[in-house]
Amino acid sequence: MGKNVMQYSDFVEVYEGLFATTKRLEKETILAEFLKKLAKEGEPEWIYLLRGKVTPDYDDRILGLSDKLAMKAIGKTFGIKDEEIAKRYRKIGDIGELAEEFAGKKKQTSLFAKKLTVEKVFSNLRKVMGIEGKGAVSGKIALISELLGQAEGKEAKYIVRTLVGQLRVGVADATVRDAISEALFPDEKQEMSKKLEIAYDMANDFAVVFEAASKGKGALGKIDIVLGRPMNIMLPVKVTEIGEAFRICGKPAAIEHKYDGFRVVINKVGNDIKLFTRRLENVTNQFPDVVQTIKKYVKAHEVILDSEVVGYDPKTKKQRPFEAISQRIKRKYDIEKLEKELPVEENVFDVIYYDGKSLMQEPFVKRRKVLEKLIPHEKWKIRPSMQIVTDSEEVAMKFYHEALKSGEEGIMIKTLDAPYQQGRRVGYIVKMKPAANDLDLVITGAEYGSGKRGGMLTSYIVACQQNGEYLDVGKVSSGLKELEQEEGTTYDEMTKLLKPLIVSEKGKAVKVKPKIVVSVTYQNIQGSPSYDSGFAMRFPRITQYRPDYHLKDIATLDDIKTEVEKARRGMSHLG
Ligand code: ATP
């Protein structure tokens, strides 16, 4: 069979299979079978479709069509009036199933019609994403109509779900990785899964990884970080006491302040400087001051630095908490004004690439040496992170208390001879800070307020994740600010963030696409049938909006179960 004739119905079969089971291993087997075929008969890029995408993860663009536009396209394709579509939609409540219903009803003149190829679907979806400006809406509708006109019921369902960014088949990155391993390296599955994870963290692109893996181990090993592209960063695990930190990191270990700022990876190639967040977003335009600082003080032609940008008060020179600087991440206008009001200092704690060479596999001490050579101590501009190296718990605890006293969040403990390991894995870096009941969660729904808060979305359904599914853990309505003048995100701002994400409305309640991540503190978590996670937070309160966080960073259901278990043990301990 030729490469370009693979049919979209093959994908549909996989989606249906994935949807039908919640068991990760079953999902993996389904995917692995399919990937064997895809490696032979398809294009590597088509693998994005398995996760409802048409671009690699480092690419900022998303499909994310509104349900409204999708309804228009369905109406146009099947010649149905807007009101009728809207009525059916209210009844069915799912835009994918709506498309399926109309596509399934259309006259069977399609007996001799061409089958939809994956190539056609992929290329039209890409074009839909690419169209901008005048005539974009009608252009998009035409491209979608072309697909829906040829689609069978189920095909239409998944095309539309992909378009609105809600494939809902519950496949996590890790499952795709393990499935690639099972498909292509069945005899060394576990070992190769780890290699695939490393390759994926560098490339941030399943097509690149899948293509290399199809060629063999050698090609996979050659995948490296790419200058100028966002990359996955190294993340710590949490410890609650210093002994545990040393057990994980070894003795002696490096200990650093944990700055309460904003993680930024800096990419410099000559005068071309780019800043990326931990969720791979480009924030270069929001921080012209940081770009200037790097230009002025970092004497390297090509370099990738890992750092924390910390805000401070220009008058008192006191550090400002993350909430303050998060305004700068969000802001798209008046940047210069904000730059003066909220100046920042760059605290550099790692160097990942330096003049033509990746330093990822070099031990941390060696990277630190390069860093100290490259980064000057320029107060309020840039400096190497504060660090000591010790094997004494006592010295480490003294450093910890000093860090807290000077307003830092806690400390980071780092293994001296460790490579730069992307992702959150036990081993080379841990964080220690005072315990707090707090979870990072995503908003999946909201409700309009009343009285002076009418028209604003003022309470929010928040969810954790498990294998790519979002599970509600409670409703939170406090913590945000009422007025613009106060520090922090306001209800009004949150409403503006959420409105474009609304997928359905029922009375005062709306459902939104999972995108907005918030940190929530609570008194405790209890088992509860009211939310689909099976748990509910008591007295939750939003402490921060986290525009810098990725959906991948939010708490998992397992994290919540661990918290519940810990609290239970703590209680029985007390009483
Ligand atoms: P939580 O509030 O849930 O603990 P967090 O905001 O601290 O989460 P984590 O990913 O758990 O996020 O902690 C790591 C973060 O700490 C990094 O992403 C980075 O932004 C920050 N950080 C501050 N100082 C350092 C440092 N010296 N070395 C490494 N990371 C640091």
Coordinates of C-alpha atoms and ligand atoms in Angstrom, one line a residue:
M1 CA 0.0 0.0 0.0
G2 CA 1.3 3.5 -0.8
K3 CA 2.2 5.9 1.9
N4 CA -0.5 8.5 1.3
V5 CA -3.6 6.4 1.1
M6 CA -4.0 5.5 4.8
Q7 CA -7.5 6.1 5.6
Y8 CA -8.9 8.3 8.4
S9 CA -11.2 5.5 9.4
D10 CA -8.0 3.7 10.7
F11 CA -7.6 6.5 13.2
V12 CA -11.3 6.4 14.1
E13 CA -11.0 2.8 15.0
V14 CA -8.1 3.6 17.3
Y15 CA -9.9 6.5 18.9
E16 CA -13.0 4.3 19.6
G17 CA -10.8 1.6 21.1
L18 CA -9.1 4.2 23.3
F19 CA -12.3 5.7 24.4
A20 CA -13.8 2.4 25.3
T21 CA -11.3 1.6 28.0
T22 CA -9.8 3.4 31.0
K23 CA -7.1 0.9 31.5
R24 CA -3.7 2.3 30.6
L25 CA -2.3 -1.0 29.5
E26 CA -5.1 -1.7 27.1
K27 CA -4.7 1.8 25.7
E28 CA -1.1 1.1 25.2
T29 CA -1.7 -2.2 23.3
I30 CA -4.2 -0.5 21.0
L31 CA -1.7 2.3 20.3
A32 CA 1.2 -0.1 19.8
E33 CA -0.6 -2.1 17.2
F34 CA -1.6 1.0 15.3
L35 CA 1.9 2.6 15.5
K36 CA 3.4 -0.5 13.8
K37 CA 1.1 0.2 10.9
L38 CA 1.7 4.0 11.0
A39 CA 5.5 3.5 10.9
K40 CA 5.1 1.5 7.7
E41 CA 2.3 3.2 5.9
G42 CA 2.0 6.7 7.2
E43 CA 3.8 10.0 7.8
P44 CA 5.5 10.5 11.2
E45 CA 3.6 13.7 11.7
W46 CA 0.3 12.0 11.7
I47 CA 1.1 10.7 15.1
Y48 CA 0.1 14.2 16.4
L49 CA -3.5 13.2 15.6
L50 CA -3.5 10.6 18.2
R51 CA -3.4 13.3 20.8
G52 CA -5.8 15.5 18.9
K53 CA -3.2 17.8 17.5
V54 CA -1.5 18.6 14.2
T55 CA 1.6 20.3 15.5
P56 CA 4.4 19.4 17.9
D57 CA 4.1 20.4 21.5
Y58 CA 6.6 23.2 21.4
D59 CA 4.4 24.9 18.8
D60 CA 2.2 27.6 20.5
R61 CA -0.6 27.3 17.9
I62 CA -3.6 25.2 18.8
L63 CA -6.7 24.3 16.9
G64 CA -9.2 25.2 19.6
L65 CA -12.1 26.2 17.4
S66 CA -15.1 27.5 19.3
D67 CA -18.2 25.3 19.4
K68 CA -20.0 28.1 17.7
L69 CA -17.8 28.1 14.7
A70 CA -17.9 24.3 14.6
M71 CA -21.7 24.5 14.6
K72 CA -21.7 26.9 11.7
A73 CA -19.5 24.5 9.7
I74 CA -21.8 21.6 10.5
G75 CA -24.8 23.7 9.4
K76 CA -23.2 24.8 6.2
T77 CA -22.1 21.3 5.3
F78 CA -25.4 19.6 5.8
G79 CA -27.6 22.5 4.9
I80 CA -29.3 23.0 8.2
K81 CA -30.5 26.2 9.8
D82 CA -28.6 27.7 12.7
E83 CA -31.6 27.5 15.0
E84 CA -32.1 23.8 14.3
I85 CA -28.4 23.1 15.0
A86 CA -28.5 25.1 18.2
K87 CA -31.6 23.2 19.3
R88 CA -30.0 19.8 18.7
Y89 CA -26.8 20.9 20.3
R90 CA -28.6 21.8 23.5
K91 CA -30.2 18.4 23.5
I92 CA -27.1 16.4 22.8
G93 CA -24.6 18.6 24.6
D94 CA -21.6 17.4 22.7
I95 CA -20.4 19.0 19.5
G96 CA -18.7 15.8 18.2
E97 CA -21.9 13.7 18.6
L98 CA -23.8 16.5 16.9
A99 CA -21.5 16.2 13.9
E100 CA -21.8 12.5 14.0
E101 CA -25.6 12.6 13.9
F102 CA -25.8 14.9 10.9
A103 CA -23.0 13.2 9.0
G104 CA -24.7 9.8 9.6
K105 CA -28.0 11.1 8.3
K106 CA -26.8 12.4 5.0
K107 CA -27.9 10.6 1.8
Q108 CA -26.0 7.6 0.9
T109 CA -24.8 9.0 -2.4
S110 CA -21.4 8.5 -0.8
L111 CA -21.3 4.9 -1.8
F112 CA -19.0 5.6 -4.6
A113 CA -17.5 8.6 -3.0
K114 CA -13.9 8.7 -2.1
K115 CA -12.9 7.6 1.4
L116 CA -11.3 10.3 3.6
T117 CA -7.6 9.8 3.7
V118 CA -5.5 10.8 6.7
E119 CA -3.5 13.0 4.5
K120 CA -6.5 15.1 3.6
V121 CA -7.7 15.4 7.2
F122 CA -4.3 16.3 8.4
S123 CA -3.6 18.9 5.7
N124 CA -7.0 20.6 6.1
L125 CA -6.7 20.7 9.8
R126 CA -3.3 22.4 9.5
K127 CA -4.7 24.9 7.0
V128 CA -7.6 25.7 9.4
M129 CA -5.1 26.5 12.1
G130 CA -3.0 28.6 9.7
I131 CA -5.7 30.9 8.3
E132 CA -5.8 34.3 9.9
G133 CA -7.1 37.8 9.2
K134 CA -9.9 38.8 6.8
G135 CA -12.0 36.0 5.5
A136 CA -10.5 33.6 8.0
V137 CA -13.9 32.4 9.3
S138 CA -15.3 31.6 5.8
G139 CA -12.0 30.0 4.8
K140 CA -12.0 27.8 7.9
I141 CA -15.6 26.8 7.4
A142 CA -14.9 25.8 3.7
L143 CA -12.0 23.6 4.8
I144 CA -14.0 21.9 7.5
S145 CA -17.0 21.5 5.2
E146 CA -14.8 19.8 2.7
L147 CA -13.9 17.2 5.3
L148 CA -17.3 16.8 6.9
G149 CA -18.9 16.4 3.5
Q150 CA -16.8 13.3 2.9
A151 CA -16.9 12.0 6.4
E152 CA -18.9 9.1 7.8
G153 CA -20.7 9.6 11.1
K154 CA -17.9 8.6 13.4
E155 CA -15.2 10.3 11.3
A156 CA -17.2 13.5 11.6
K157 CA -17.3 13.1 15.3
Y158 CA -13.5 12.9 15.7
I159 CA -12.8 15.6 13.1
V160 CA -14.9 18.0 15.1
R161 CA -13.5 16.9 18.4
T162 CA -10.0 17.5 17.1
L163 CA -11.1 20.9 15.8
V164 CA -12.4 22.1 19.1
G165 CA -9.4 20.7 20.9
Q166 CA -11.3 18.0 22.9
L167 CA -10.5 14.6 21.5
R168 CA -11.4 13.0 24.9
V169 CA -9.8 9.6 24.3
G170 CA -7.6 9.9 27.4
V171 CA -4.1 9.3 26.2
A172 CA -1.2 10.7 28.2
D173 CA 2.2 11.5 26.7
A174 CA 3.7 8.6 28.7
T175 CA 1.2 6.1 27.2
V176 CA 2.2 7.2 23.7
R177 CA 5.8 6.8 24.6
D178 CA 5.4 3.4 26.0
A179 CA 3.3 2.4 23.0
I180 CA 6.1 3.5 20.6
S181 CA 8.5 1.4 22.6
E182 CA 6.2 -1.6 22.6
A183 CA 5.6 -1.3 18.8
L184 CA 9.2 -0.7 17.8
F185 CA 11.4 -2.3 20.5
P186 CA 9.3 -5.1 21.9
D187 CA 12.3 -7.0 23.4
E188 CA 13.7 -4.0 25.3
K189 CA 10.5 -2.2 26.1
Q190 CA 11.3 -0.8 29.5
E191 CA 14.8 0.4 28.8
M192 CA 13.7 1.9 25.5
S193 CA 10.8 3.7 27.1
K194 CA 13.3 5.6 29.2
K195 CA 15.3 6.5 26.2
L196 CA 12.2 7.6 24.4
E197 CA 11.4 9.8 27.3
I198 CA 14.8 11.5 27.2
A199 CA 14.5 12.0 23.4
Y200 CA 11.0 13.4 23.8
D201 CA 12.0 15.8 26.5
M202 CA 14.7 17.2 24.1
A203 CA 12.7 17.3 20.9
N204 CA 9.2 18.1 22.3
D205 CA 8.0 16.6 19.1
F206 CA 6.4 13.1 18.8
A207 CA 6.9 13.0 15.1
V208 CA 10.7 13.5 15.4
V209 CA 10.9 10.9 18.1
F210 CA 8.7 8.4 16.3
E211 CA 10.6 8.9 13.0
A212 CA 13.9 8.4 14.7
A213 CA 12.7 5.4 16.7
S214 CA 11.4 3.8 13.4
K215 CA 14.9 4.1 12.1
G216 CA 16.4 2.4 15.2
K217 CA 18.3 3.1 18.4
G218 CA 21.2 5.0 16.7
A219 CA 18.9 7.6 15.3
L220 CA 17.0 8.0 18.6
G221 CA 20.3 8.6 20.5
K222 CA 21.2 11.4 18.1
I223 CA 18.2 13.5 19.1
D224 CA 19.5 16.6 20.9
I225 CA 18.2 19.9 22.1
V226 CA 17.7 22.5 19.5
L227 CA 18.9 26.1 20.0
G228 CA 16.1 28.7 19.8
R229 CA 13.3 26.2 20.6
P230 CA 11.5 25.9 23.9
M231 CA 12.6 22.9 25.9
N232 CA 11.3 20.8 28.8
I233 CA 13.0 21.7 32.1
M234 CA 14.3 19.8 35.1
L235 CA 11.8 19.7 38.0
P236 CA 12.2 18.7 41.6
V237 CA 10.4 16.3 43.8
K238 CA 9.3 17.4 47.2
V239 CA 10.9 16.4 50.5
T240 CA 9.8 17.4 54.0
E241 CA 13.1 16.9 55.9
I242 CA 16.7 17.5 55.1
G243 CA 17.9 14.0 55.8
E244 CA 15.6 12.7 53.0
A245 CA 17.1 15.4 50.7
F246 CA 20.6 14.2 51.3
R247 CA 19.5 10.5 50.9
I248 CA 18.2 11.4 47.4
C249 CA 21.0 13.7 46.3
G250 CA 24.0 12.3 48.0
K251 CA 26.6 14.0 50.2
P252 CA 27.9 16.6 49.8
A253 CA 25.1 18.3 47.8
A254 CA 24.6 21.8 46.5
I255 CA 22.0 23.8 48.2
E256 CA 20.4 26.9 46.7
H257 CA 17.7 29.4 47.6
K258 CA 14.4 28.6 46.1
Y259 CA 13.3 31.9 44.6
D260 CA 9.7 32.8 44.4
G261 CA 9.7 34.0 40.9
F262 CA 9.0 32.8 37.4
R263 CA 11.0 30.1 35.6
V264 CA 12.5 31.3 32.4
V265 CA 14.8 29.4 30.0
I266 CA 16.9 31.8 28.1
N267 CA 18.1 31.0 24.6
K268 CA 20.8 33.2 23.1
V269 CA 22.3 32.9 19.6
G270 CA 24.3 36.1 19.1
N271 CA 21.9 39.0 19.6
D272 CA 18.9 36.8 19.0
I273 CA 17.5 36.2 22.5
K274 CA 14.4 34.2 23.3
L275 CA 12.7 33.6 26.7
F276 CA 10.6 30.5 27.2
T277 CA 8.4 29.5 30.1
R278 CA 8.2 26.1 31.6
R279 CA 5.1 25.5 29.5
L280 CA 7.1 26.2 26.4
E281 CA 5.6 29.6 25.7
N282 CA 7.6 32.4 24.2
V283 CA 7.6 35.4 26.6
T284 CA 10.4 37.4 25.0
N285 CA 8.2 40.4 24.2
Q286 CA 7.0 40.7 27.8
F287 CA 10.5 41.0 29.2
P288 CA 12.6 43.4 27.1
D289 CA 14.6 44.3 30.2
V290 CA 15.7 40.7 30.7
V291 CA 16.7 40.6 27.0
Q292 CA 18.8 43.7 27.5
T293 CA 20.4 42.4 30.6
I294 CA 21.4 39.2 28.8
K295 CA 22.8 41.1 25.9
K296 CA 24.8 43.4 28.1
Y297 CA 26.1 40.9 30.7
V298 CA 26.3 37.4 29.2
K299 CA 29.4 37.1 27.1
A300 CA 28.6 34.0 25.1
H301 CA 27.6 33.6 21.5
E302 CA 25.4 30.6 22.0
V303 CA 24.0 29.7 25.3
I304 CA 20.9 28.2 27.0
L305 CA 20.4 29.3 30.6
D306 CA 17.9 28.1 33.2
S307 CA 16.8 30.7 35.6
E308 CA 14.3 32.3 37.9
V309 CA 13.1 35.8 37.2
V310 CA 12.3 37.5 40.5
G311 CA 10.4 40.8 40.8
Y312 CA 11.3 43.5 43.3
D313 CA 10.0 46.7 44.6
P314 CA 11.9 49.5 42.8
K315 CA 11.7 51.7 46.0
T316 CA 12.2 49.4 48.9
K317 CA 14.2 46.9 46.9
K318 CA 12.3 44.2 48.6
Q319 CA 11.4 41.0 46.7
R320 CA 7.8 40.8 45.4
P321 CA 6.0 37.5 45.4
F322 CA 5.2 35.6 42.2
E323 CA 1.7 37.1 42.0
A324 CA 3.2 40.5 41.3
I325 CA 5.4 39.4 38.5
S326 CA 2.7 37.2 37.0
Q327 CA 1.2 40.5 35.8
R328 CA 4.2 40.9 33.5
I329 CA 3.7 37.5 32.0
K330 CA 0.1 38.2 31.1
R331 CA 0.6 41.8 29.9
K332 CA 0.7 42.4 26.2
Y333 CA 0.6 46.2 26.2
D334 CA 2.2 49.0 28.3
I335 CA 5.1 46.8 28.7
E336 CA 7.6 49.6 29.3
K337 CA 5.5 51.1 32.1
L338 CA 5.2 47.8 33.8
E339 CA 8.9 47.2 33.4
K340 CA 9.6 50.3 35.6
E341 CA 6.9 49.5 38.1
L342 CA 7.9 45.8 38.4
P343 CA 11.6 45.5 37.7
V344 CA 13.1 42.0 37.8
E345 CA 16.3 40.3 38.7
E346 CA 17.6 37.3 36.8
N347 CA 18.8 34.5 39.1
V348 CA 20.6 32.0 36.9
F349 CA 20.9 28.4 38.3
D350 CA 21.9 26.2 35.3
V351 CA 23.6 26.3 31.9
I352 CA 22.4 23.7 29.4
Y353 CA 24.2 24.7 26.3
Y354 CA 27.3 26.7 25.7
D355 CA 29.1 27.7 22.5
G356 CA 28.3 24.8 20.2
K357 CA 27.9 22.1 22.8
S358 CA 25.1 20.6 24.9
L359 CA 26.1 20.4 28.6
M360 CA 23.2 18.3 29.5
Q361 CA 25.3 15.2 30.2
E362 CA 28.0 17.1 32.1
P363 CA 27.9 16.8 35.9
F364 CA 26.2 19.7 37.7
V365 CA 29.4 20.9 39.4
K366 CA 31.0 21.4 36.0
R367 CA 27.9 23.2 34.6
R368 CA 28.0 25.4 37.7
K369 CA 31.7 26.3 37.0
V370 CA 30.7 27.4 33.4
L371 CA 27.8 29.3 34.9
E372 CA 30.0 31.2 37.4
K373 CA 32.3 32.2 34.6
L374 CA 29.5 33.4 32.4
I375 CA 27.2 35.1 34.9
P376 CA 28.4 38.2 36.7
H377 CA 27.0 39.5 40.0
E378 CA 25.2 42.6 38.9
K379 CA 22.8 43.6 41.7
W380 CA 19.2 43.9 40.6
K381 CA 20.0 42.7 37.1
I382 CA 21.6 39.3 37.0
R383 CA 23.5 36.9 39.3
P384 CA 24.2 33.3 39.8
S385 CA 21.8 31.7 42.2
M386 CA 22.9 31.7 45.8
Q387 CA 24.6 28.4 46.5
I388 CA 26.5 26.5 49.2
V389 CA 27.9 23.0 49.0
T390 CA 27.8 21.0 52.2
D391 CA 27.4 17.5 53.7
S392 CA 26.2 18.8 57.0
E393 CA 22.5 18.7 57.8
E394 CA 23.0 21.4 60.4
V395 CA 24.6 23.8 57.9
A396 CA 21.9 23.0 55.4
M397 CA 19.1 23.8 57.9
K398 CA 20.8 27.1 58.8
F399 CA 20.8 28.0 55.1
Y400 CA 17.2 27.0 54.9
H401 CA 16.1 29.2 57.8
E402 CA 18.1 32.1 56.4
A403 CA 16.5 31.6 53.0
L404 CA 13.0 31.7 54.6
K405 CA 13.9 34.8 56.6
S406 CA 15.0 36.7 53.5
G407 CA 11.7 36.0 51.9
E408 CA 12.5 33.0 49.7
E409 CA 10.2 30.0 49.4
G410 CA 12.6 27.4 50.7
I411 CA 15.6 25.6 49.3
M412 CA 16.6 23.4 46.4
I413 CA 19.0 20.6 47.0
K414 CA 20.9 19.3 44.0
T415 CA 23.1 16.3 43.2
L416 CA 26.7 17.4 42.4
D417 CA 27.5 14.9 39.7
A418 CA 24.1 14.7 38.1
P419 CA 23.3 15.5 34.5
Y420 CA 20.6 18.0 33.5
Q421 CA 17.6 15.6 33.7
Q422 CA 14.4 17.0 32.1
G423 CA 11.0 16.3 33.6
R424 CA 10.0 15.6 37.2
R425 CA 11.9 12.5 38.2
V426 CA 13.2 11.3 41.5
G427 CA 17.0 11.6 41.6
Y428 CA 18.9 14.8 41.1
I429 CA 17.0 17.7 42.5
V430 CA 14.6 18.1 45.4
K431 CA 12.8 21.1 46.9
M432 CA 12.1 21.7 50.6
K433 CA 9.7 24.3 51.9
P434 CA 7.3 24.8 54.7
A435 CA 4.3 22.4 54.4
A436 CA 1.1 23.9 53.0
N437 CA -2.1 22.3 51.8
D438 CA -1.9 23.5 48.3
L439 CA -2.6 22.0 44.8
D440 CA -2.2 23.3 41.3
L441 CA -5.4 22.6 39.4
V442 CA -7.1 23.5 36.2
I443 CA -10.4 25.3 35.8
T444 CA -13.0 23.2 33.9
G445 CA -16.2 25.1 34.8
A446 CA -17.5 28.3 36.3
E447 CA -20.6 30.1 37.5
Y448 CA -21.8 33.7 37.0
G449 CA -22.1 35.7 40.2
S450 CA -25.1 37.9 41.2
G451 CA -25.6 41.4 42.4
K452 CA -22.5 43.5 41.8
R453 CA -20.7 40.5 40.6
G454 CA -23.4 39.8 37.9
G455 CA -21.9 39.1 34.5
M456 CA -18.7 38.0 36.0
L457 CA -17.6 34.4 36.5
T458 CA -17.0 34.2 40.2
S459 CA -16.9 30.6 41.2
Y460 CA -14.9 27.9 39.6
I461 CA -14.9 24.2 39.2
V462 CA -11.3 23.0 39.5
A463 CA -9.9 19.6 38.4
C464 CA -6.9 17.4 38.7
Q465 CA -5.8 15.1 35.9
Q466 CA -5.2 11.4 35.4
N467 CA -3.9 10.0 32.1
G468 CA -5.1 13.0 30.1
E469 CA -8.6 13.2 31.7
Y470 CA -9.6 16.0 33.9
L471 CA -11.5 15.1 37.1
D472 CA -13.2 17.7 39.3
V473 CA -12.1 18.1 42.9
G474 CA -14.2 21.0 44.0
K475 CA -15.7 24.4 43.6
V476 CA -13.8 27.5 44.7
S477 CA -15.1 31.0 44.9
S478 CA -12.7 32.9 47.1
G479 CA -9.2 34.2 46.8
L480 CA -9.3 36.4 43.8
K481 CA -9.3 40.2 44.2
E482 CA -12.2 42.5 43.6
L483 CA -10.3 45.6 42.4
E484 CA -7.7 46.3 39.8
Q485 CA -5.6 48.2 42.3
E486 CA -5.0 45.2 44.5
E487 CA -2.1 43.0 43.8
G488 CA -3.2 39.8 42.1
T489 CA -5.7 38.5 39.6
T490 CA -9.2 39.9 39.8
Y491 CA -12.5 38.3 39.2
D492 CA -12.9 40.5 36.2
E493 CA -9.6 39.3 34.7
M494 CA -10.4 35.7 35.4
T495 CA -13.8 36.2 33.6
K496 CA -12.0 37.6 30.6
L497 CA -9.6 34.6 30.6
L498 CA -12.4 32.1 30.8
K499 CA -15.0 33.5 28.5
P500 CA -13.3 32.6 25.2
L501 CA -12.9 29.0 26.6
I502 CA -16.6 28.4 27.2
V503 CA -17.8 25.3 25.5
S504 CA -21.3 25.1 26.9
E505 CA -23.7 27.0 29.1
K506 CA -26.6 25.9 31.3
G507 CA -28.3 28.6 33.4
K508 CA -25.6 30.3 35.3
A509 CA -23.1 27.5 34.9
V510 CA -20.6 27.2 32.1
K511 CA -18.2 24.5 31.1
V512 CA -14.8 25.7 29.9
K513 CA -11.9 24.1 28.1
P514 CA -9.2 23.1 30.5
K515 CA -6.5 25.7 30.2
I516 CA -6.3 28.1 33.1
V517 CA -4.2 26.7 35.9
V518 CA -4.6 28.0 39.5
S519 CA -3.0 27.2 42.8
V520 CA -5.6 26.4 45.4
T521 CA -5.1 26.1 49.2
Y522 CA -7.6 24.2 51.3
Q523 CA -8.2 23.0 54.8
N524 CA -8.5 19.3 54.0
I525 CA -9.7 16.9 51.3
Q526 CA -12.4 14.3 51.8
G527 CA -13.9 11.5 49.8
S528 CA -17.0 12.9 48.1
P529 CA -19.5 11.6 45.5
S530 CA -20.2 15.1 44.3
Y531 CA -17.1 15.4 42.1
D532 CA -15.9 12.9 39.5
S533 CA -12.5 12.5 41.1
G534 CA -14.3 11.1 44.1
F535 CA -12.7 13.8 46.3
A536 CA -13.6 17.3 47.4
M537 CA -11.6 20.1 49.0
R538 CA -12.9 21.8 52.0
F539 CA -12.6 25.6 52.3
P540 CA -10.7 26.0 49.1
R541 CA -9.2 29.3 48.2
I542 CA -7.3 30.4 45.0
T543 CA -3.9 31.7 46.0
Q544 CA -2.5 32.3 42.5
Y545 CA -3.3 32.2 38.8
R546 CA -0.4 30.3 37.2
P547 CA -0.1 31.5 33.6
D548 CA 3.3 29.9 33.5
Y549 CA 2.0 26.4 34.3
H550 CA 1.3 23.7 31.7
L551 CA -1.6 21.3 32.1
K552 CA 1.0 18.6 32.6
D553 CA 2.1 20.4 35.8
I554 CA -1.2 20.1 37.6
A555 CA -1.9 17.7 40.4
T556 CA -2.8 14.1 39.5
L557 CA -5.4 12.0 41.1
D558 CA -2.6 10.0 42.6
D559 CA -1.1 13.1 44.2
I560 CA -4.5 13.8 45.8
K561 CA -4.8 10.2 47.0
T562 CA -1.3 10.6 48.5
E563 CA -2.3 13.8 50.3
V564 CA -5.5 12.2 51.7
E565 CA -3.5 9.2 52.9
K566 CA -0.9 11.4 54.5
A567 CA -3.5 13.5 56.3
R568 CA -5.2 10.4 57.5
R569 CA -2.0 9.0 58.9
G570 CA -1.2 12.4 60.5
M571 CA -4.6 12.4 62.2
S572 CA -4.3 8.9 63.6
H573 CA -0.9 9.8 64.8
L574 CA -2.3 12.7 66.7
G575 CA -5.2 10.9 68.2
Ligands
ATP1 P1 4.9 24.2 44.5 O1 4.5 25.6 44.8 O2 3.7 23.3 44.3 O3 6.0 23.7 45.4 P2 6.6 25.3 42.6 O4 6.0 26.6 42.1 O5 7.6 25.5 43.7 O6 5.5 24.3 43.1 P3 8.0 23.2 41.4 O7 8.1 22.9 40.0 O8 7.6 22.2 42.3 O9 7.1 24.5 41.4 O10 9.4 23.8 41.9 C1 10.4 24.1 41.1 C2 10.5 25.6 40.7 O11 11.3 26.3 41.7 C3 11.2 25.8 39.5 O12 10.3 25.6 38.4 C4 11.8 27.2 39.5 O13 10.8 28.1 39.0 C5 11.8 27.4 41.0 N1 13.2 27.7 41.5 C6 13.5 28.7 42.3 N2 14.8 28.7 42.7 C7 15.4 27.7 42.1 C8 16.7 27.2 42.0 N3 17.7 27.7 42.7 N4 16.9 26.1 41.3 C9 15.9 25.5 40.6 N5 14.6 25.9 40.6 C10 14.4 27.0 41.3

